Coordinates of C-alpha atoms in Angstrom, one line a residue:
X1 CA 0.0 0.0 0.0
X2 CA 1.3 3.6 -0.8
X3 CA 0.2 6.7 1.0
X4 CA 2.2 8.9 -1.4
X5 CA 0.1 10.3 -4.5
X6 CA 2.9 9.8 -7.1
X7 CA 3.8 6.3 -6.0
X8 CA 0.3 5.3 -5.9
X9 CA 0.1 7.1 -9.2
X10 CA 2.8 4.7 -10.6
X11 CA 1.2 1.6 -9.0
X12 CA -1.7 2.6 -11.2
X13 CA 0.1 2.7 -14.6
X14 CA 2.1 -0.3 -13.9
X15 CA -0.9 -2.9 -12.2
X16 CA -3.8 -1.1 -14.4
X17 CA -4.7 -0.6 -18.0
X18 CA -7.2 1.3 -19.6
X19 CA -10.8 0.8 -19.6
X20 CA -11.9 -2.2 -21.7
X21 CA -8.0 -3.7 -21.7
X22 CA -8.4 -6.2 -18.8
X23 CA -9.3 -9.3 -21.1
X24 CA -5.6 -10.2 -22.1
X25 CA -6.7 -11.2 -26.0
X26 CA -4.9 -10.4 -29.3
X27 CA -7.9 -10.2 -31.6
X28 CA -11.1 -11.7 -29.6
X29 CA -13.8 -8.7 -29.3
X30 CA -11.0 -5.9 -30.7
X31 CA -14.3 -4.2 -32.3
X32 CA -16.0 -3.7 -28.9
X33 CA -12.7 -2.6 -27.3
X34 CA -12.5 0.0 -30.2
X35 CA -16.2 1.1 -29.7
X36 CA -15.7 1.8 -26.3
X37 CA -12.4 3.8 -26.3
X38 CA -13.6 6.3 -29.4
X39 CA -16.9 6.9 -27.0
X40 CA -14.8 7.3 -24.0
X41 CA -11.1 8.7 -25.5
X42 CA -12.6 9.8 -29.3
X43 CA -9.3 7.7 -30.4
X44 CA -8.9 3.9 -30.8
X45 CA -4.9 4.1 -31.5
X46 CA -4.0 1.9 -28.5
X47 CA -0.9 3.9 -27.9
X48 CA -2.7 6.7 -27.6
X49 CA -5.8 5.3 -25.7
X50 CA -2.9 4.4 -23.3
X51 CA -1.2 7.9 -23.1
X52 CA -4.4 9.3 -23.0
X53 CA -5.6 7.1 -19.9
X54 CA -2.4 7.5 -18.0
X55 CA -2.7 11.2 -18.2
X56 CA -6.1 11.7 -17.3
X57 CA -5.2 9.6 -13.5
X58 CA -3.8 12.9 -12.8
X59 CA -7.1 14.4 -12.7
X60 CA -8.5 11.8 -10.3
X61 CA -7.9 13.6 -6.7
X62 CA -9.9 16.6 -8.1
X63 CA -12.3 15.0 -10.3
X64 CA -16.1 16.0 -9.1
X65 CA -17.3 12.7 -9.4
X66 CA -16.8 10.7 -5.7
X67 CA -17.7 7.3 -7.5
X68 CA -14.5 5.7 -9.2
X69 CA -15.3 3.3 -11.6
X70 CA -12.8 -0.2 -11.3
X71 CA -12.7 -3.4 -13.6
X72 CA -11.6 -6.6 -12.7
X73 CA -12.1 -8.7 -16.2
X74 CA -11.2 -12.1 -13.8
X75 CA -13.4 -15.3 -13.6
X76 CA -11.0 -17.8 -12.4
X77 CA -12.7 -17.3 -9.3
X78 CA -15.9 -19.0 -10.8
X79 CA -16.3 -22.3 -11.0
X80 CA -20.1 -23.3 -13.1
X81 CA -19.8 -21.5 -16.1
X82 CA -17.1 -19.1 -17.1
X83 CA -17.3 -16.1 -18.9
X84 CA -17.9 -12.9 -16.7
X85 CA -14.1 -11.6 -17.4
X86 CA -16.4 -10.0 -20.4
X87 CA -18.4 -8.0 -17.7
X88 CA -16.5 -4.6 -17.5
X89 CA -16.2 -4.2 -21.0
X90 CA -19.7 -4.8 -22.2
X91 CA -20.9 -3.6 -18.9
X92 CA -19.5 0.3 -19.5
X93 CA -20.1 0.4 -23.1
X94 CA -24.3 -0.6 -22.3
X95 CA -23.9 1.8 -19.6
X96 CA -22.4 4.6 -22.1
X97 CA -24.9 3.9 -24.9
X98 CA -27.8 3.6 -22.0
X99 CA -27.4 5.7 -18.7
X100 CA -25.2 8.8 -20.2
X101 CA -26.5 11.0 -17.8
X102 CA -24.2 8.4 -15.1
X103 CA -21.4 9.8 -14.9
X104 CA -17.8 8.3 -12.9
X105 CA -14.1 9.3 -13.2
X106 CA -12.8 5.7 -14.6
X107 CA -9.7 4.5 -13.0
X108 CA -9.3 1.2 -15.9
X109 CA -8.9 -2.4 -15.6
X110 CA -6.7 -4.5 -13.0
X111 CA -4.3 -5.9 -15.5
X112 CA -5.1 -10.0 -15.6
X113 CA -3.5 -12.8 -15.9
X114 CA -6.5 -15.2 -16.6
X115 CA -4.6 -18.8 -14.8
X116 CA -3.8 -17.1 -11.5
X117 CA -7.1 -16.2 -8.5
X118 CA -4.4 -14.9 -5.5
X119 CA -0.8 -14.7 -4.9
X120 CA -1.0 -17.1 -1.9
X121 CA -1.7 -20.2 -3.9
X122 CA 1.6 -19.3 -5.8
X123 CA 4.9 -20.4 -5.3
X124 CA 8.3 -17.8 -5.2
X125 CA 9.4 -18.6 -8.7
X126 CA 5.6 -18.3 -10.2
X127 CA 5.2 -15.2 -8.9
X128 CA 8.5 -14.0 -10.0
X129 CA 8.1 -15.2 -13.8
X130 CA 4.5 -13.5 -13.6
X131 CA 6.0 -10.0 -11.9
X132 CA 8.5 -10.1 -15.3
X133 CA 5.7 -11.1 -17.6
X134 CA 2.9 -8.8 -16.9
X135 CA 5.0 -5.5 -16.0
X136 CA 7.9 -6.4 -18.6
X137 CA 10.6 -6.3 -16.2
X138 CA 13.6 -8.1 -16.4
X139 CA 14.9 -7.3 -12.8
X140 CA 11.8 -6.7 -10.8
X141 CA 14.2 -7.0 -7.8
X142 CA 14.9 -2.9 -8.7
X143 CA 11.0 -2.4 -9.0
X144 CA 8.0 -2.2 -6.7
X145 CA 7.2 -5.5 -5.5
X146 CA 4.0 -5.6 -7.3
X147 CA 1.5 -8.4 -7.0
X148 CA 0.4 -10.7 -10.0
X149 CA -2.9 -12.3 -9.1
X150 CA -6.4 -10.0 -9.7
X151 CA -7.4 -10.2 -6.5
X152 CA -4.3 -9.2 -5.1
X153 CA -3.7 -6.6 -7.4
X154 CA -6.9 -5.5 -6.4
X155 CA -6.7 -5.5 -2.7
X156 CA -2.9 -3.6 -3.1
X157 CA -4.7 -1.4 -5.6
X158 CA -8.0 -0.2 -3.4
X159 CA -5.5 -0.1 -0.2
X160 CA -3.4 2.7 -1.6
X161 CA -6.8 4.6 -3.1
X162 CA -8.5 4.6 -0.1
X163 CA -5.3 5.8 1.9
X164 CA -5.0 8.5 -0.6
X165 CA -8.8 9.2 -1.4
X166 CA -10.5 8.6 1.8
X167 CA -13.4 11.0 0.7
X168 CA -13.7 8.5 -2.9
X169 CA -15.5 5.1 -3.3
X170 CA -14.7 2.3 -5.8
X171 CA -17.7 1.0 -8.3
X172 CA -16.4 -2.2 -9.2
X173 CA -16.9 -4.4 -12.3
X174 CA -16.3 -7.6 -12.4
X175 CA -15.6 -10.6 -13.3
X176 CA -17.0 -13.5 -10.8
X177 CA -17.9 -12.8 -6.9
X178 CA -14.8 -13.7 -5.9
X179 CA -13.5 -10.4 -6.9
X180 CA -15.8 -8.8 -4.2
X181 CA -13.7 -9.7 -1.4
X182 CA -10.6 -7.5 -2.2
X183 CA -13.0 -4.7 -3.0
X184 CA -15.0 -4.9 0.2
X185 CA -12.0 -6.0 2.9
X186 CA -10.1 -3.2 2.0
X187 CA -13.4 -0.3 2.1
X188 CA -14.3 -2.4 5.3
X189 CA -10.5 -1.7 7.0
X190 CA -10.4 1.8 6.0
X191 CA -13.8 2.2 6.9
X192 CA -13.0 1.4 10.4
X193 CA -9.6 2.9 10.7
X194 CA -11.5 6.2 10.3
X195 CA -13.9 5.0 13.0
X196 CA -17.4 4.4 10.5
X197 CA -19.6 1.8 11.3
X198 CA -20.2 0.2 8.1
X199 CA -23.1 -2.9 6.5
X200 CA -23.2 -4.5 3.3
X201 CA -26.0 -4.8 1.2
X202 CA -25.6 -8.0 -0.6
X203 CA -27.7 -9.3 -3.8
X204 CA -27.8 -12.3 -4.9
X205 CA -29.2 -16.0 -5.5
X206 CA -26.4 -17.7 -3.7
X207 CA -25.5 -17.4 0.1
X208 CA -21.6 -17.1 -0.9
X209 CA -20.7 -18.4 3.0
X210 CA -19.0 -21.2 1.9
X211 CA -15.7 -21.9 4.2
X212 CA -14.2 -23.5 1.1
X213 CA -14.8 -24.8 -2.4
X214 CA -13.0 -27.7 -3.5
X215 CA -9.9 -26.5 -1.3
X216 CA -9.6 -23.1 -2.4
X217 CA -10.6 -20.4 0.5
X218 CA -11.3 -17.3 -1.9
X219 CA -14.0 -17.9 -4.9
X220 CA -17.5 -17.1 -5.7
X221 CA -18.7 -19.0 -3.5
X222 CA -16.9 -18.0 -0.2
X223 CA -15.6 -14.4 -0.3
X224 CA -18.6 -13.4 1.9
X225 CA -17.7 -15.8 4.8
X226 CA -13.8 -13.9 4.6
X227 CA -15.2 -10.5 5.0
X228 CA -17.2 -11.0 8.0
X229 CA -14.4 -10.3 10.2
X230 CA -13.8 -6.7 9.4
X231 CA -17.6 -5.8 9.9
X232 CA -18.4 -3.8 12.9
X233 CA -21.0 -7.1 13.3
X234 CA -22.1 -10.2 11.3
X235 CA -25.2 -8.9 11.2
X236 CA -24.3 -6.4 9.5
X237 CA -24.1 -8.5 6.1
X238 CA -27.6 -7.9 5.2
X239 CA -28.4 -11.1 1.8
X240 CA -31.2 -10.4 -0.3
X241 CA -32.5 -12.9 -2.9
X242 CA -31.3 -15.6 -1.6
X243 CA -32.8 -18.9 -3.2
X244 CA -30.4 -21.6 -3.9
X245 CA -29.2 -22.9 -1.3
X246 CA -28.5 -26.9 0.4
X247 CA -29.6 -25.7 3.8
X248 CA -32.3 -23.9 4.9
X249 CA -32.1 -19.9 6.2
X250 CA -31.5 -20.8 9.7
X251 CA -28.6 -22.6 9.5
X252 CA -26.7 -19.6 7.4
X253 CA -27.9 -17.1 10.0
X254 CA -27.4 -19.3 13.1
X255 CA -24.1 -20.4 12.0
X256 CA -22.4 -17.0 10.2
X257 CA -24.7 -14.3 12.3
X258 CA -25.6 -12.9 9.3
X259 CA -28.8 -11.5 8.2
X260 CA -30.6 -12.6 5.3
X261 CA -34.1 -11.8 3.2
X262 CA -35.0 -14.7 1.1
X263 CA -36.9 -14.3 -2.4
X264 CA -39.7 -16.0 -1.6
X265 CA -39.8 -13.6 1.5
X266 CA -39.5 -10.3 -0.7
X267 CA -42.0 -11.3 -2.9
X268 CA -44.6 -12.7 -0.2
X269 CA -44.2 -9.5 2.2
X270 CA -43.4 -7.3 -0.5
X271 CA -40.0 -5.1 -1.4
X272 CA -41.2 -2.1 1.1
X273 CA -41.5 -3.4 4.0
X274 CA -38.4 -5.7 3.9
X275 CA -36.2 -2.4 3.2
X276 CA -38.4 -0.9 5.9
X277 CA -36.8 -3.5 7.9
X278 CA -33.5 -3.7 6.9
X279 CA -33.3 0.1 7.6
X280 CA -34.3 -0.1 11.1
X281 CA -32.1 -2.5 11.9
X282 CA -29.2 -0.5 10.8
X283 CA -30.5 2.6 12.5
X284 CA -30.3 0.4 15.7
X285 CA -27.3 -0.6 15.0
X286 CA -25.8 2.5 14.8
X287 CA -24.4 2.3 10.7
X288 CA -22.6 4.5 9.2
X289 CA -22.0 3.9 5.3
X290 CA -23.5 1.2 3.2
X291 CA -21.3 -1.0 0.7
X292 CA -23.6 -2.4 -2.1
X293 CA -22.4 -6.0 -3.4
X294 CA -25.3 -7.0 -6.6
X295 CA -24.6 -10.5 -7.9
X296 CA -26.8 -10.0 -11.7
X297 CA -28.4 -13.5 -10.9
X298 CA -30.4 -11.9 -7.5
X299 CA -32.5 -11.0 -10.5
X300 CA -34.7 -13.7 -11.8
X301 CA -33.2 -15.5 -14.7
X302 CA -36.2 -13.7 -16.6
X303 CA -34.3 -10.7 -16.5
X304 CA -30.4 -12.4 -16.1
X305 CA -29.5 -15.5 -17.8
X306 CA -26.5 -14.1 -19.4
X307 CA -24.8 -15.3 -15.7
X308 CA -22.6 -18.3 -14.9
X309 CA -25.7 -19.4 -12.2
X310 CA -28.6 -17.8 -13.7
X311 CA -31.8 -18.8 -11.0
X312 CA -35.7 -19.1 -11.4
X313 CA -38.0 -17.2 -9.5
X314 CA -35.5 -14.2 -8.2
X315 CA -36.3 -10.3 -7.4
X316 CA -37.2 -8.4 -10.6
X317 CA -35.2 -5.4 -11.2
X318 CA -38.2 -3.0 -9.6
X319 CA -37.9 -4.6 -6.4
X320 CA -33.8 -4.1 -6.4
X321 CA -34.3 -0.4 -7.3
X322 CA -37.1 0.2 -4.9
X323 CA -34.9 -1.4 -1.9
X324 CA -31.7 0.3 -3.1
X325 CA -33.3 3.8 -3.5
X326 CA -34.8 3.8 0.2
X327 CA -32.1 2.4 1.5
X328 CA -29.8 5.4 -0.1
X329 CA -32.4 8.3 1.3
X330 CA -31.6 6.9 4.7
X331 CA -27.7 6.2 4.2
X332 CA -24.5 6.8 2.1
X333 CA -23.6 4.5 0.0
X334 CA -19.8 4.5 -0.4
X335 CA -19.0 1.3 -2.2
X336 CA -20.4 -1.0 -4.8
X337 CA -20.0 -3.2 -7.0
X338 CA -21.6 -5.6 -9.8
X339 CA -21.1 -8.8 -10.8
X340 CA -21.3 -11.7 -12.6
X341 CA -22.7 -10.3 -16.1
X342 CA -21.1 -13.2 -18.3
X343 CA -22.4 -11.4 -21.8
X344 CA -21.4 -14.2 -24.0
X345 CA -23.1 -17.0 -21.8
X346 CA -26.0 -18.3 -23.8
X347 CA -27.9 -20.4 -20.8
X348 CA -31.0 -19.2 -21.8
X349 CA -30.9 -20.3 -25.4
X350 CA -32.4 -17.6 -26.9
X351 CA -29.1 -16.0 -27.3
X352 CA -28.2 -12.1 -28.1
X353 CA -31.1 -11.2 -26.6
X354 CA -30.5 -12.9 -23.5
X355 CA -26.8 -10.8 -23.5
X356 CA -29.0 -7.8 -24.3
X357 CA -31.5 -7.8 -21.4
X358 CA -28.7 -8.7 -18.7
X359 CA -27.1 -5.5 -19.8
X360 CA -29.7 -3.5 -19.7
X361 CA -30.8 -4.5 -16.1
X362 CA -27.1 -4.6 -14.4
X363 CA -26.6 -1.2 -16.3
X364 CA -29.6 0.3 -14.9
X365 CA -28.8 -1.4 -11.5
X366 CA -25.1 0.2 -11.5
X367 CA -25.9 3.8 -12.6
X368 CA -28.3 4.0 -9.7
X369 CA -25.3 2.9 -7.6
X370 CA -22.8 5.3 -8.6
X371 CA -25.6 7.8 -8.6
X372 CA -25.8 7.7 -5.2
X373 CA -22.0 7.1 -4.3
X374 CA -22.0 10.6 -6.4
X375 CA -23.8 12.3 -3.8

């Protein structure tokens, strides 16, 4: 972590890229990459997209904007069906073309390497070979000591804005759910170095409080259970959606301490007066700021198959916005993040459109977000 504006500055043009550039490809969706930097950069010279991008993090401590848009094109957290390394790029050129009146300074893309989920499952010699591969130096020995996996970039990354743009919040895009617990552990610790008693406000079909998945600690299904420790409370991970799940609701709560709002629940007792409950819950509780974690597939696969896990009988995009706009005249938001858009996962069979509709919804869904972290 740097606390020093030009270092931090440099970690940023050596561990990110410029919007669109996560996917590391040499031809595979060039068009769409293309489309997206003339909209954002009016220039699709890569050189220049680059030179462009690097200059404009300058303007990033002064920018009027409080939300900072952050892509993470990584699914090797996943584990049903890949594809949501896809998500950031299609994600901001929907919400360009869709929800201009959204505005966000964009900070880029993490830079990926697609084999690798965290630098602790790596050995010395990996993560040396990686360090020369993906910042093209020979003797990284004389360099920063950079990280090489996306969700240690990203955790290195967010600690360093937040210690230099405490007043800022990340919008993250990912990528799979994995990449939610960089994002969030490092709002939660700075968060609570500056003394703010903090909740998130989590979306989705899946409980994600797995211990483990086939071994492996930090993945889709598990980064919630690793976050609950820098919470003020376990209760103050608030679910909503939930569906598919092996055990019932008690046993998650009972066992984790968490809170959760089940989709059946939302749609028997209605949107209102679950938010009407979640909000005097964290008025008791004495909260602070609110971190916003939307998994697409808390929507009903109606409205989100293009997901790895699209799920029957989910919230409809009215309820989320009804919840998330009461929920944001009563507290800041500060943080957010969406995930799991896969575009180019068919699972609906009715293809394009499928991509089409899951865009439109997680692009509505994220301008109201960094609407609010705007304010």
């Amino acid at each position: 972590m740097s606390n020093n504006w030009n270092e931090f500055k440099t970690q940023l043009e050596n561990c990110l890229c410029p919007p669109g550039n996560g996917v590391f490809t040499v031809n595979t969706a060039k068009e769409r990459k293309e489309a997206l930097h003339q909209k954002l950069y009016n220039e699709t010279s890569q050189e220049k997209v680059t030179a462009l991008w690097q200059s404009s993090l300058s303007e990033m401590p002064s920018s009027e904007h409080k939300a900072v848009i952050l892509g993470i094109s990584s699914d090797c957290g996943g584990g049903i069906l890949r594809g949501a390394n896809w998500g950031p790029l299609l994600l901001r050129a929907t919400m360009v073309e869709q929800q201009a009146q959204t505005q966000a300074f964009d900070m880029g893309d993490i830079r990926i390497i697609p084999h690798l989920l965290h630098d602790k499952y790596l050995n010395d010699g990996t993560i040396e070979n990686c360090q020369k591969a993906l910042y093209q130096k020979e003797d990284i020995n004389n360099k920063a000591d950079y990280a090489v996996s996306p969700l240690s970039i990203t955790e290195d990354v967010c600690d360093s804005f937040y210690a230099n743009l405490p007043d800022k919040g990340i919008f993250g895009i990912g990528g799979d759910h994995s990449i939610s617990y960089p994002l969030t552990k490092s709002f939660l610790k700075a968060k609570r170095d500056r003394g703010i008693r903090t909740a998130i406000i989590h979306f989705d079909a899946h409980t994600d409080l797995l211990v483990e998945r086939l071994g492996i600690d930090l993945c889709f299904g598990s980064w919630c259970t690793h976050i609950l420790e820098y919470l003020p409370d376990p209760s103050h991970l608030i679910q909503l959606g939930i569906r598919s799940s092996g055990k019932p609701k008690s046993h998650w709560e009972d066992t984790f301490g968490v809170k959760q709002h089940w989709a059946h629940e939302i749609q028997e007792q209605g949107a209102q007066k679950i938010v009407d409950g979640i909000i005097a819950q964290l008025k008791r509780d004495n909260v602070d700021e609110l971190y916003v974690s939307f998994d697409i597939d808390a929507l009903d696969a109606k409205w989100a198959s293009a997901t790895g896990t699209p799920e029957p009988d989910g919230m409809t995009p009215d309820e989320s916005l009804l919840i998330l706009k009461a929920l944001s005249e009563q507290f800041p938001i500060t943080g957010a993040d969406m995930m799991e858009i896969a575009p180019f996962t068919d699972s609906s069979l009715v293809g394009q459109s499928s991509s089409e509709t899951t865009l439109k919804e997680g692009a509505k869904i994220s301008a109201f977000l960094i609407d609010a972290m705007n304010k």
